[in-house]
Amino acid sequence: MKTICLYFEIHQPAHVRRYRFFDIGTDHFYFDDFENERLMSDTAQRSYVPALDTLLEMSRASEGRFKVALSISGVGMEQLELYAPEVIERLQALNQTGCVEFLAEPYSHGLSSLVDGDAFQIEVKRQTEKIHDYFGQKPTILRNSSLIYSDEIGTMAASMGFKAMLTEGAKQVLGWKSPHYLYHNPLVPSLKLMLRDITMSDDISLRFSNPQWSGYPLFADKFAERIATLPEEEEIVNIFMNLSALGIAQPLSSNILDFFMALPAQAEKRGIKFATPSEIVKTHKSVAPLHVPDTISWLDEERDTSSLIGNNMQKEAFNKLYSVAERVRIANDSHLNQDWDYLQDTFHFRAMTTKPSHVGLDRGFYDSPYDAFTNYMNILGDFIWRANSIYPSDIDNEELNSLLTTIRNQAKELAKKDREIARLKRKQDKHKE
């Protein structure tokens, strides 16, 4: 039976403010709260609220037959908590229907998987804990930032206990193969791979309202028919996109929500069902290993990481940021940790790209990639100064970690002794009675 796996990402970066060279060492506030509030409120009202209301209506109308997967970055969740709690309420209502599966992803929507396995695992664990706190679900399926994936990243995911990862159906790894099957990691066969159907996903998220597109207008019956007429053995169609595509990339005036409302009935009429990633992993077997020696993503035509760390500016910023990853982790300072989360966001690196791109490129207030690089490096200069100033910079990471471990162990011993003293005091008072 043909099965649609519909997945939406929810993420909003914390946008930085204009930060000058002379602010380094004196001003440690990097983010534009007013702009972040404006952007999140605008996105919530134009996209998230009406889109989630539609998904909620679809789930109730289908009596459980409609299914959808969602992932929310930790940083995105923080933005929702601050500026759009009504979105969280709708997510919780959707969760109550039993039709949604929440997926794991890095807390920061950053690039730690490319350079620091420990940081990546910590981030994913923090995000899954937040998902569990809000929705009571423990994610078993992982999607990385921008669907970044490689064989090595897959082995990390498997070591964390995940059953599958979502990634891009990139031509450079698929070759003649189809994305409409379940594959597995060649190094750890237990980790299954679900591949995004690029054409069908982008027809909705990028081209839906474009009157110049040859497929315009796209109706639910026509879309369902395309799926129904796929070769019989091609059973899985993965439609992955940002939730903001519904209302922002494709305006509500394009009737994008009407398209989704009509899709379940048109699919059912043709014997097509909806399923979550976990359900697909349970009901389908992998057909083959998929070798991905080089990193892929869902960005740009190349479907790789070249728009994130492809030029010298991006590489310098990337290397400098993650050079202090271990020290930030060891220091465990709350203010430093929050800034660390926000500064890892892929948005900052994508703003520095010099590649020609017509898909999803938003530089914010930056005039050019060089402007983005200069501003980010000014912020990073102050951030690294702070990271090194918490503890003397002449103490290396190994020595610092050993010292802090000793201090924490001593604190635990003191706490244990305090409890024992309190116990003995209670016992003594009881004998006095």
CSV table of C-alpha atoms in Angstrom, one decimal:
chain,number,residue,atom,x,y,z
A,1,MET,CA,0.0,0.0,0.0
A,2,LYS,CA,1.3,3.5,-0.9
A,3,THR,CA,2.1,5.5,2.3
A,4,ILE,CA,2.7,9.2,2.7
A,5,CYS,CA,5.0,10.3,5.5
A,6,LEU,CA,4.3,14.0,6.1
A,7,TYR,CA,6.9,15.8,8.2
A,8,PHE,CA,7.2,19.5,9.2
A,9,GLU,CA,10.1,21.3,10.9
A,10,ILE,CA,9.5,24.2,13.4
A,11,HIS,CA,12.5,26.4,14.0
A,12,GLN,CA,13.1,30.1,14.6
A,13,PRO,CA,16.7,31.3,15.0
A,14,ALA,CA,17.7,33.9,17.6
A,15,HIS,CA,18.7,36.9,15.5
A,16,VAL,CA,21.8,38.9,16.5
A,17,ARG,CA,22.0,42.7,16.6
A,18,ARG,CA,24.6,44.9,15.0
A,19,TYR,CA,27.7,44.3,17.1
A,20,ARG,CA,30.8,46.5,16.6
A,21,PHE,CA,34.4,45.7,17.1
A,22,PHE,CA,34.6,48.2,20.0
A,23,ASP,CA,31.8,46.3,21.8
A,24,ILE,CA,34.2,43.4,22.4
A,25,GLY,CA,35.0,43.0,26.0
A,26,THR,CA,32.5,45.6,27.2
A,27,ASP,CA,29.0,44.5,25.9
A,28,HIS,CA,28.0,40.9,26.2
A,29,PHE,CA,24.5,41.2,24.8
A,30,TYR,CA,24.3,39.9,21.2
A,31,PHE,CA,20.7,39.3,20.4
A,32,ASP,CA,17.9,41.5,19.1
A,33,ASP,CA,14.9,40.6,21.4
A,34,PHE,CA,12.6,43.1,19.7
A,35,GLU,CA,13.3,41.6,16.3
A,36,ASN,CA,13.0,38.1,17.6
A,37,GLU,CA,9.6,38.9,19.1
A,38,ARG,CA,8.4,40.5,15.9
A,39,LEU,CA,9.5,37.7,13.7
A,40,MET,CA,8.2,34.9,15.9
A,41,SER,CA,4.9,36.7,16.4
A,42,ASP,CA,4.5,37.3,12.7
A,43,THR,CA,5.4,33.7,11.8
A,44,ALA,CA,3.0,32.4,14.4
A,45,GLN,CA,0.1,34.4,13.1
A,46,ARG,CA,0.7,34.1,9.4
A,47,SER,CA,1.8,30.4,9.5
A,48,TYR,CA,2.1,28.3,12.6
A,49,VAL,CA,-1.3,29.0,14.1
A,50,PRO,CA,-3.4,28.6,11.0
A,51,ALA,CA,-1.3,25.6,9.8
A,52,LEU,CA,-1.6,23.8,13.2
A,53,ASP,CA,-5.3,24.5,13.3
A,54,THR,CA,-5.6,22.9,9.9
A,55,LEU,CA,-3.6,19.8,11.0
A,56,LEU,CA,-5.7,19.5,14.1
A,57,GLU,CA,-8.9,19.7,12.0
A,58,MET,CA,-7.5,17.1,9.6
A,59,SER,CA,-6.6,14.7,12.4
A,60,ARG,CA,-10.1,15.0,14.0
A,61,ALA,CA,-11.9,14.7,10.7
A,62,SER,CA,-10.0,11.5,9.7
A,63,GLU,CA,-10.7,9.7,13.0
A,64,GLY,CA,-7.0,8.8,13.4
A,65,ARG,CA,-6.2,7.9,9.8
A,66,PHE,CA,-4.3,11.1,9.1
A,67,LYS,CA,-0.7,11.1,10.6
A,68,VAL,CA,2.0,13.7,10.7
A,69,ALA,CA,5.5,14.1,12.2
A,70,LEU,CA,7.0,17.3,13.7
A,71,SER,CA,10.3,18.3,15.1
A,72,ILE,CA,11.0,21.5,17.1
A,73,SER,CA,14.5,22.7,17.9
A,74,GLY,CA,15.2,23.6,21.5
A,75,VAL,CA,16.0,27.2,20.4
A,76,GLY,CA,12.8,27.3,18.4
A,77,MET,CA,10.9,26.0,21.5
A,78,GLU,CA,12.4,28.8,23.6
A,79,GLN,CA,11.3,31.4,21.1
A,80,LEU,CA,7.8,29.9,21.2
A,81,GLU,CA,7.8,30.0,25.0
A,82,LEU,CA,8.7,33.7,25.0
A,83,TYR,CA,6.7,35.1,22.1
A,84,ALA,CA,4.1,32.6,20.9
A,85,PRO,CA,2.8,30.3,23.6
A,86,GLU,CA,-0.4,29.8,21.7
A,87,VAL,CA,1.6,27.7,19.2
A,88,ILE,CA,2.7,25.4,22.0
A,89,GLU,CA,-1.0,25.1,23.1
A,90,ARG,CA,-1.9,24.0,19.6
A,91,LEU,CA,1.0,21.5,19.5
A,92,GLN,CA,-0.2,20.0,22.7
A,93,ALA,CA,-3.8,19.8,21.4
A,94,LEU,CA,-2.5,18.1,18.3
A,95,ASN,CA,-0.5,15.7,20.5
A,96,GLN,CA,-3.7,14.7,22.3
A,97,THR,CA,-5.2,13.4,19.1
A,98,GLY,CA,-2.5,10.7,18.9
A,99,CYS,CA,-1.9,11.5,15.2
A,100,VAL,CA,1.5,13.2,15.7
A,101,GLU,CA,5.0,11.9,16.3
A,102,PHE,CA,7.7,14.3,17.6
A,103,LEU,CA,11.2,13.8,16.3
A,104,ALA,CA,14.6,14.5,17.8
A,105,GLU,CA,17.0,17.0,16.5
A,106,PRO,CA,20.0,19.2,17.8
A,107,TYR,CA,18.8,21.7,20.4
A,108,SER,CA,20.6,24.6,18.7
A,109,HIS,CA,19.8,23.7,15.1
A,110,GLY,CA,23.6,23.9,14.8
A,111,LEU,CA,26.5,22.0,13.1
A,112,SER,CA,28.0,20.1,16.0
A,113,SER,CA,27.5,16.8,14.2
A,114,LEU,CA,30.2,17.8,11.7
A,115,VAL,CA,32.9,18.4,14.3
A,116,ASP,CA,32.1,17.4,17.9
A,117,GLY,CA,30.2,14.1,18.5
A,118,ASP,CA,30.0,14.7,22.3
A,119,ALA,CA,28.4,18.2,21.8
A,120,PHE,CA,26.0,16.7,19.2
A,121,GLN,CA,24.8,13.9,21.5
A,122,ILE,CA,24.4,16.4,24.4
A,123,GLU,CA,22.3,18.7,22.2
A,124,VAL,CA,20.1,15.9,21.0
A,125,LYS,CA,19.5,14.6,24.5
A,126,ARG,CA,18.6,18.1,25.7
A,127,GLN,CA,16.1,18.6,22.9
A,128,THR,CA,14.5,15.1,23.5
A,129,GLU,CA,14.1,15.9,27.2
A,130,LYS,CA,12.3,19.2,26.3
A,131,ILE,CA,10.0,17.3,23.9
A,132,HIS,CA,9.2,14.8,26.6
A,133,ASP,CA,8.5,17.5,29.2
A,134,TYR,CA,6.0,19.2,26.9
A,135,PHE,CA,4.4,16.2,25.0
A,136,GLY,CA,5.2,13.1,27.0
A,137,GLN,CA,6.9,11.5,23.9
A,138,LYS,CA,10.4,10.1,23.9
A,139,PRO,CA,11.6,10.5,20.3
A,140,THR,CA,13.0,7.4,18.6
A,141,ILE,CA,13.6,9.0,15.1
A,142,LEU,CA,16.3,11.7,14.5
A,143,ARG,CA,16.5,14.5,12.0
A,144,ASN,CA,19.6,16.6,11.9
A,145,SER,CA,19.8,20.3,11.3
A,146,SER,CA,19.0,20.9,7.6
A,147,LEU,CA,18.7,17.1,7.2
A,148,ILE,CA,22.5,16.9,7.4
A,149,TYR,CA,23.6,13.3,7.2
A,150,SER,CA,26.6,11.0,6.5
A,151,ASP,CA,27.5,7.4,7.3
A,152,GLU,CA,29.5,8.7,10.3
A,153,ILE,CA,26.6,10.8,11.6
A,154,GLY,CA,24.4,7.8,11.2
A,155,THR,CA,26.6,5.7,13.5
A,156,MET,CA,26.4,8.4,16.2
A,157,ALA,CA,22.6,8.3,15.9
A,158,ALA,CA,22.6,4.5,16.2
A,159,SER,CA,24.8,4.7,19.3
A,160,MET,CA,22.3,7.0,20.9
A,161,GLY,CA,19.6,4.4,20.4
A,162,PHE,CA,17.7,6.0,17.5
A,163,LYS,CA,15.9,3.6,15.1
A,164,ALA,CA,16.0,5.8,12.0
A,165,MET,CA,17.1,9.2,10.6
A,166,LEU,CA,15.4,11.5,8.1
A,167,THR,CA,17.6,12.9,5.3
A,168,GLU,CA,17.6,14.1,1.7
A,169,GLY,CA,17.0,12.0,-1.3
A,170,ALA,CA,20.1,13.5,-2.9
A,171,LYS,CA,21.0,12.3,-6.4
A,172,GLN,CA,24.7,12.0,-5.6
A,173,VAL,CA,23.9,9.2,-3.1
A,174,LEU,CA,20.8,7.7,-4.7
A,175,GLY,CA,22.1,7.5,-8.3
A,176,TRP,CA,19.5,5.4,-10.1
A,177,LYS,CA,17.7,4.4,-6.9
A,178,SER,CA,14.4,5.8,-5.8
A,179,PRO,CA,13.7,7.7,-2.5
A,180,HIS,CA,10.5,5.7,-2.2
A,181,TYR,CA,12.0,2.9,-0.2
A,182,LEU,CA,13.4,2.4,3.3
A,183,TYR,CA,17.2,2.1,3.3
A,184,HIS,CA,19.8,1.5,6.1
A,185,ASN,CA,23.2,2.7,7.3
A,186,PRO,CA,25.9,0.4,5.8
A,187,LEU,CA,28.0,0.6,9.0
A,188,VAL,CA,25.1,0.1,11.4
A,189,PRO,CA,22.3,-1.8,9.6
A,190,SER,CA,19.8,-1.3,12.5
A,191,LEU,CA,19.6,2.4,11.7
A,192,LYS,CA,17.0,2.9,8.9
A,193,LEU,CA,17.0,5.9,6.5
A,194,MET,CA,14.0,7.7,5.2
A,195,LEU,CA,14.7,9.9,2.2
A,196,ARG,CA,12.9,13.1,1.3
A,197,ASP,CA,11.2,13.1,-2.1
A,198,ILE,CA,12.7,16.4,-3.4
A,199,THR,CA,10.4,17.0,-6.3
A,200,MET,CA,7.1,16.3,-4.5
A,201,SER,CA,8.2,18.2,-1.4
A,202,ASP,CA,9.4,21.2,-3.3
A,203,ASP,CA,6.3,21.3,-5.5
A,204,ILE,CA,4.4,22.2,-2.4
A,205,SER,CA,6.9,24.2,-0.3
A,206,LEU,CA,8.5,26.1,-3.1
A,207,ARG,CA,6.4,26.1,-6.3
A,208,PHE,CA,2.8,25.8,-5.1
A,209,SER,CA,1.8,29.5,-5.7
A,210,ASN,CA,4.0,30.1,-8.7
A,211,PRO,CA,1.8,30.7,-11.8
A,212,GLN,CA,4.9,30.3,-14.0
A,213,TRP,CA,5.4,26.7,-12.8
A,214,SER,CA,4.3,24.0,-15.3
A,215,GLY,CA,2.4,22.1,-12.6
A,216,TYR,CA,0.4,25.2,-11.5
A,217,PRO,CA,-2.3,25.0,-10.1
A,218,LEU,CA,-1.6,22.0,-7.9
A,219,PHE,CA,-4.8,20.3,-6.6
A,220,ALA,CA,-5.0,17.5,-4.0
A,221,ASP,CA,-6.5,15.1,-6.4
A,222,LYS,CA,-3.8,15.6,-9.0
A,223,PHE,CA,-1.1,15.2,-6.3
A,224,ALA,CA,-2.6,12.0,-4.9
A,225,GLU,CA,-2.9,10.6,-8.4
A,226,ARG,CA,0.8,11.2,-8.9
A,227,ILE,CA,1.5,9.1,-5.9
A,228,ALA,CA,-1.0,6.4,-6.8
A,229,THR,CA,0.6,5.9,-10.2
A,230,LEU,CA,4.1,5.4,-9.0
A,231,PRO,CA,5.5,1.8,-9.6
A,232,GLU,CA,3.7,-0.7,-7.4
A,233,GLU,CA,6.9,-1.6,-5.4
A,234,GLU,CA,7.6,2.1,-4.5
A,235,GLU,CA,5.5,2.3,-1.4
A,236,ILE,CA,6.9,5.2,0.7
A,237,VAL,CA,6.6,8.9,-0.3
A,238,ASN,CA,8.3,11.2,2.2
A,239,ILE,CA,7.1,14.8,2.1
A,240,PHE,CA,9.4,16.9,4.3
A,241,MET,CA,9.4,20.7,4.6
A,242,ASN,CA,9.4,23.6,7.1
A,243,LEU,CA,6.0,24.4,8.6
A,244,SER,CA,6.5,28.0,7.7
A,245,ALA,CA,6.1,27.0,4.1
A,246,LEU,CA,2.4,27.0,4.9
A,247,GLY,CA,1.7,30.7,5.1
A,248,ILE,CA,5.1,32.3,4.6
A,249,ALA,CA,6.8,30.7,1.6
A,250,GLN,CA,3.4,29.9,0.2
A,251,PRO,CA,0.9,32.6,1.3
A,252,LEU,CA,-2.5,31.6,2.7
A,253,SER,CA,-4.1,33.4,-0.2
A,254,SER,CA,-2.7,30.6,-2.4
A,255,ASN,CA,-5.2,28.2,-0.8
A,256,ILE,CA,-2.3,26.0,0.5
A,257,LEU,CA,-4.3,25.0,3.6
A,258,ASP,CA,-7.2,24.0,1.4
A,259,PHE,CA,-4.9,21.8,-0.5
A,260,PHE,CA,-3.8,20.0,2.7
A,261,MET,CA,-7.4,19.7,4.0
A,262,ALA,CA,-8.4,17.9,0.8
A,263,LEU,CA,-5.4,15.6,0.6
A,264,PRO,CA,-6.4,12.9,3.1
A,265,ALA,CA,-9.7,12.2,1.4
A,266,GLN,CA,-8.1,12.2,-2.0
A,267,ALA,CA,-5.4,9.8,-0.8
A,268,GLU,CA,-7.8,7.5,0.9
A,269,LYS,CA,-9.9,7.3,-2.3
A,270,ARG,CA,-6.8,5.9,-4.1
A,271,GLY,CA,-5.8,3.5,-1.4
A,272,ILE,CA,-3.0,5.7,0.0
A,273,LYS,CA,-2.6,6.0,3.8
A,274,PHE,CA,-0.6,8.3,6.0
A,275,ALA,CA,2.0,7.0,8.6
A,276,THR,CA,4.5,8.4,11.0
A,277,PRO,CA,8.2,7.6,10.6
A,278,SER,CA,8.1,5.1,13.5
A,279,GLU,CA,5.2,3.3,11.9
A,280,ILE,CA,7.0,3.0,8.6
A,281,VAL,CA,10.1,1.7,10.3
A,282,LYS,CA,8.0,-1.0,12.0
A,283,THR,CA,6.0,-2.0,8.9
A,284,HIS,CA,8.6,-1.8,6.1
A,285,LYS,CA,11.9,-3.6,5.6
A,286,SER,CA,15.1,-1.9,4.3
A,287,VAL,CA,15.8,-2.8,0.7
A,288,ALA,CA,19.5,-2.0,0.7
A,289,PRO,CA,22.3,-0.1,2.5
A,290,LEU,CA,22.8,3.5,1.4
A,291,HIS,CA,26.4,4.6,1.3
A,292,VAL,CA,26.8,8.3,2.2
A,293,PRO,CA,30.6,8.9,2.7
A,294,ASP,CA,30.3,12.7,2.1
A,295,THR,CA,27.9,14.9,4.0
A,296,ILE,CA,24.5,15.7,2.4
A,297,SER,CA,21.7,18.1,3.4
A,298,TRP,CA,18.5,19.6,1.9
A,299,LEU,CA,20.1,22.9,1.1
A,300,ASP,CA,20.5,24.3,-2.5
A,301,GLU,CA,20.9,22.4,-5.7
A,302,GLU,CA,24.1,20.6,-4.5
A,303,ARG,CA,22.3,19.1,-1.4
A,304,ASP,CA,25.5,19.3,0.6
A,305,THR,CA,27.0,21.7,3.3
A,306,SER,CA,28.7,24.0,0.9
A,307,SER,CA,26.3,26.8,1.6
A,308,LEU,CA,27.1,26.5,5.3
A,309,ILE,CA,30.8,25.9,5.5
A,310,GLY,CA,31.9,26.1,1.9
A,311,ASN,CA,33.9,29.3,1.8
A,312,ASN,CA,36.9,30.5,3.8
A,313,MET,CA,34.8,32.9,5.9
A,314,GLN,CA,32.4,30.2,6.9
A,315,LYS,CA,35.2,27.8,7.7
A,316,GLU,CA,37.0,30.3,9.9
A,317,ALA,CA,33.8,31.1,11.8
A,318,PHE,CA,32.9,27.4,12.1
A,319,ASN,CA,36.4,26.4,13.4
A,320,LYS,CA,36.7,29.3,15.8
A,321,LEU,CA,33.2,28.7,17.3
A,322,TYR,CA,33.8,25.0,17.9
A,323,SER,CA,37.4,25.5,19.1
A,324,VAL,CA,35.8,26.5,22.5
A,325,ALA,CA,33.1,23.8,22.5
A,326,GLU,CA,34.9,21.7,25.2
A,327,ARG,CA,35.7,24.7,27.4
A,328,VAL,CA,32.1,25.9,27.2
A,329,ARG,CA,30.9,22.4,28.1
A,330,ILE,CA,33.3,22.2,31.1
A,331,ALA,CA,32.6,25.7,32.4
A,332,ASN,CA,28.8,25.0,32.3
A,333,ASP,CA,27.8,28.6,32.9
A,334,SER,CA,24.1,29.3,32.2
A,335,HIS,CA,24.5,32.6,30.4
A,336,LEU,CA,27.4,31.2,28.3
A,337,ASN,CA,25.4,28.1,27.5
A,338,GLN,CA,22.4,30.0,26.2
A,339,ASP,CA,24.6,32.2,24.0
A,340,TRP,CA,26.4,29.0,22.8
A,341,ASP,CA,23.0,27.5,21.7
A,342,TYR,CA,22.0,30.6,19.8
A,343,LEU,CA,25.4,31.2,18.1
A,344,GLN,CA,25.5,27.6,16.7
A,345,ASP,CA,22.4,28.2,14.6
A,346,THR,CA,22.9,27.3,10.9
A,347,PHE,CA,21.3,30.7,10.0
A,348,HIS,CA,24.6,32.6,11.0
A,349,PHE,CA,26.7,30.4,8.6
A,350,ARG,CA,24.2,30.5,5.8
A,351,ALA,CA,24.1,34.3,5.9
A,352,MET,CA,27.8,34.2,5.0
A,353,THR,CA,27.4,32.1,1.8
A,354,THR,CA,28.8,33.6,-1.4
A,355,LYS,CA,27.0,31.0,-3.5
A,356,PRO,CA,24.2,32.1,-5.8
A,357,SER,CA,21.0,30.8,-4.3
A,358,HIS,CA,17.4,31.4,-4.9
A,359,VAL,CA,16.0,29.0,-2.3
A,360,GLY,CA,15.4,30.1,1.2
A,361,LEU,CA,18.4,32.5,1.5
A,362,ASP,CA,17.7,35.1,4.2
A,363,ARG,CA,20.6,37.3,5.3
A,364,GLY,CA,18.5,39.3,7.8
A,365,PHE,CA,19.8,42.9,8.1
A,366,TYR,CA,23.1,42.0,6.6
A,367,ASP,CA,24.1,43.8,3.3
A,368,SER,CA,26.4,41.0,2.2
A,369,PRO,CA,28.1,37.8,3.3
A,370,TYR,CA,31.1,39.9,4.3
A,371,ASP,CA,28.9,42.0,6.5
A,372,ALA,CA,27.5,38.8,8.1
A,373,PHE,CA,31.0,37.4,8.7
A,374,THR,CA,32.3,40.7,10.2
A,375,ASN,CA,29.4,41.0,12.6
A,376,TYR,CA,29.4,37.4,13.6
A,377,MET,CA,33.2,37.3,14.2
A,378,ASN,CA,32.9,40.4,16.4
A,379,ILE,CA,30.4,38.6,18.5
A,380,LEU,CA,32.4,35.5,18.5
A,381,GLY,CA,35.5,37.4,19.7
A,382,ASP,CA,33.6,38.6,22.8
A,383,PHE,CA,32.1,35.2,23.4
A,384,ILE,CA,35.4,33.4,23.3
A,385,TRP,CA,36.9,36.1,25.6
A,386,ARG,CA,34.1,35.3,28.1
A,387,ALA,CA,34.6,31.5,27.7
A,388,ASN,CA,38.3,31.9,28.5
A,389,SER,CA,37.8,34.5,31.3
A,390,ILE,CA,35.6,32.2,33.4
A,391,TYR,CA,38.7,30.2,34.3
A,392,PRO,CA,42.3,31.1,33.7
A,393,SER,CA,43.2,30.6,30.1
A,394,ASP,CA,46.6,29.1,30.9
A,395,ILE,CA,44.8,26.1,32.3
A,396,ASP,CA,44.2,23.6,29.5
A,397,ASN,CA,40.9,21.8,29.0
A,398,GLU,CA,42.1,18.5,30.5
A,399,GLU,CA,43.5,20.1,33.6
A,400,LEU,CA,40.4,22.3,34.0
A,401,ASN,CA,38.1,19.3,33.6
A,402,SER,CA,40.1,17.4,36.3
A,403,LEU,CA,40.0,20.4,38.6
A,404,LEU,CA,36.2,20.9,38.3
A,405,THR,CA,35.6,17.2,38.7
A,406,THR,CA,37.5,17.2,42.0
A,407,ILE,CA,35.5,20.3,43.1
A,408,ARG,CA,32.2,18.6,42.2
A,409,ASN,CA,33.2,15.4,44.0
A,410,GLN,CA,34.2,17.3,47.1
A,411,ALA,CA,30.9,19.1,47.0
A,412,LYS,CA,29.1,15.7,46.8
A,413,GLU,CA,31.1,14.4,49.7
A,414,LEU,CA,30.3,17.5,51.8
A,415,ALA,CA,26.6,17.1,51.0
A,416,LYS,CA,26.8,13.4,51.9
A,417,LYS,CA,28.4,14.3,55.3
A,418,ASP,CA,25.8,17.0,55.9
A,419,ARG,CA,23.0,14.4,55.4
A,420,GLU,CA,24.8,12.0,57.7
A,421,ILE,CA,25.3,14.6,60.4
A,422,ALA,CA,21.6,15.6,60.2
A,423,ARG,CA,20.6,11.9,60.5
A,424,LEU,CA,22.8,11.4,63.6
A,425,LYS,CA,21.4,14.6,65.1
A,426,ARG,CA,17.8,13.3,64.6
A,427,LYS,CA,18.8,10.0,66.1
A,428,GLN,CA,20.4,11.8,69.1
A,429,ASP,CA,17.3,14.0,69.6
A,430,LYS,CA,15.1,10.9,69.6
A,431,HIS,CA,17.2,9.2,72.3
A,432,LYS,CA,17.0,12.4,74.5
A,433,GLU,CA,13.2,12.1,74.3
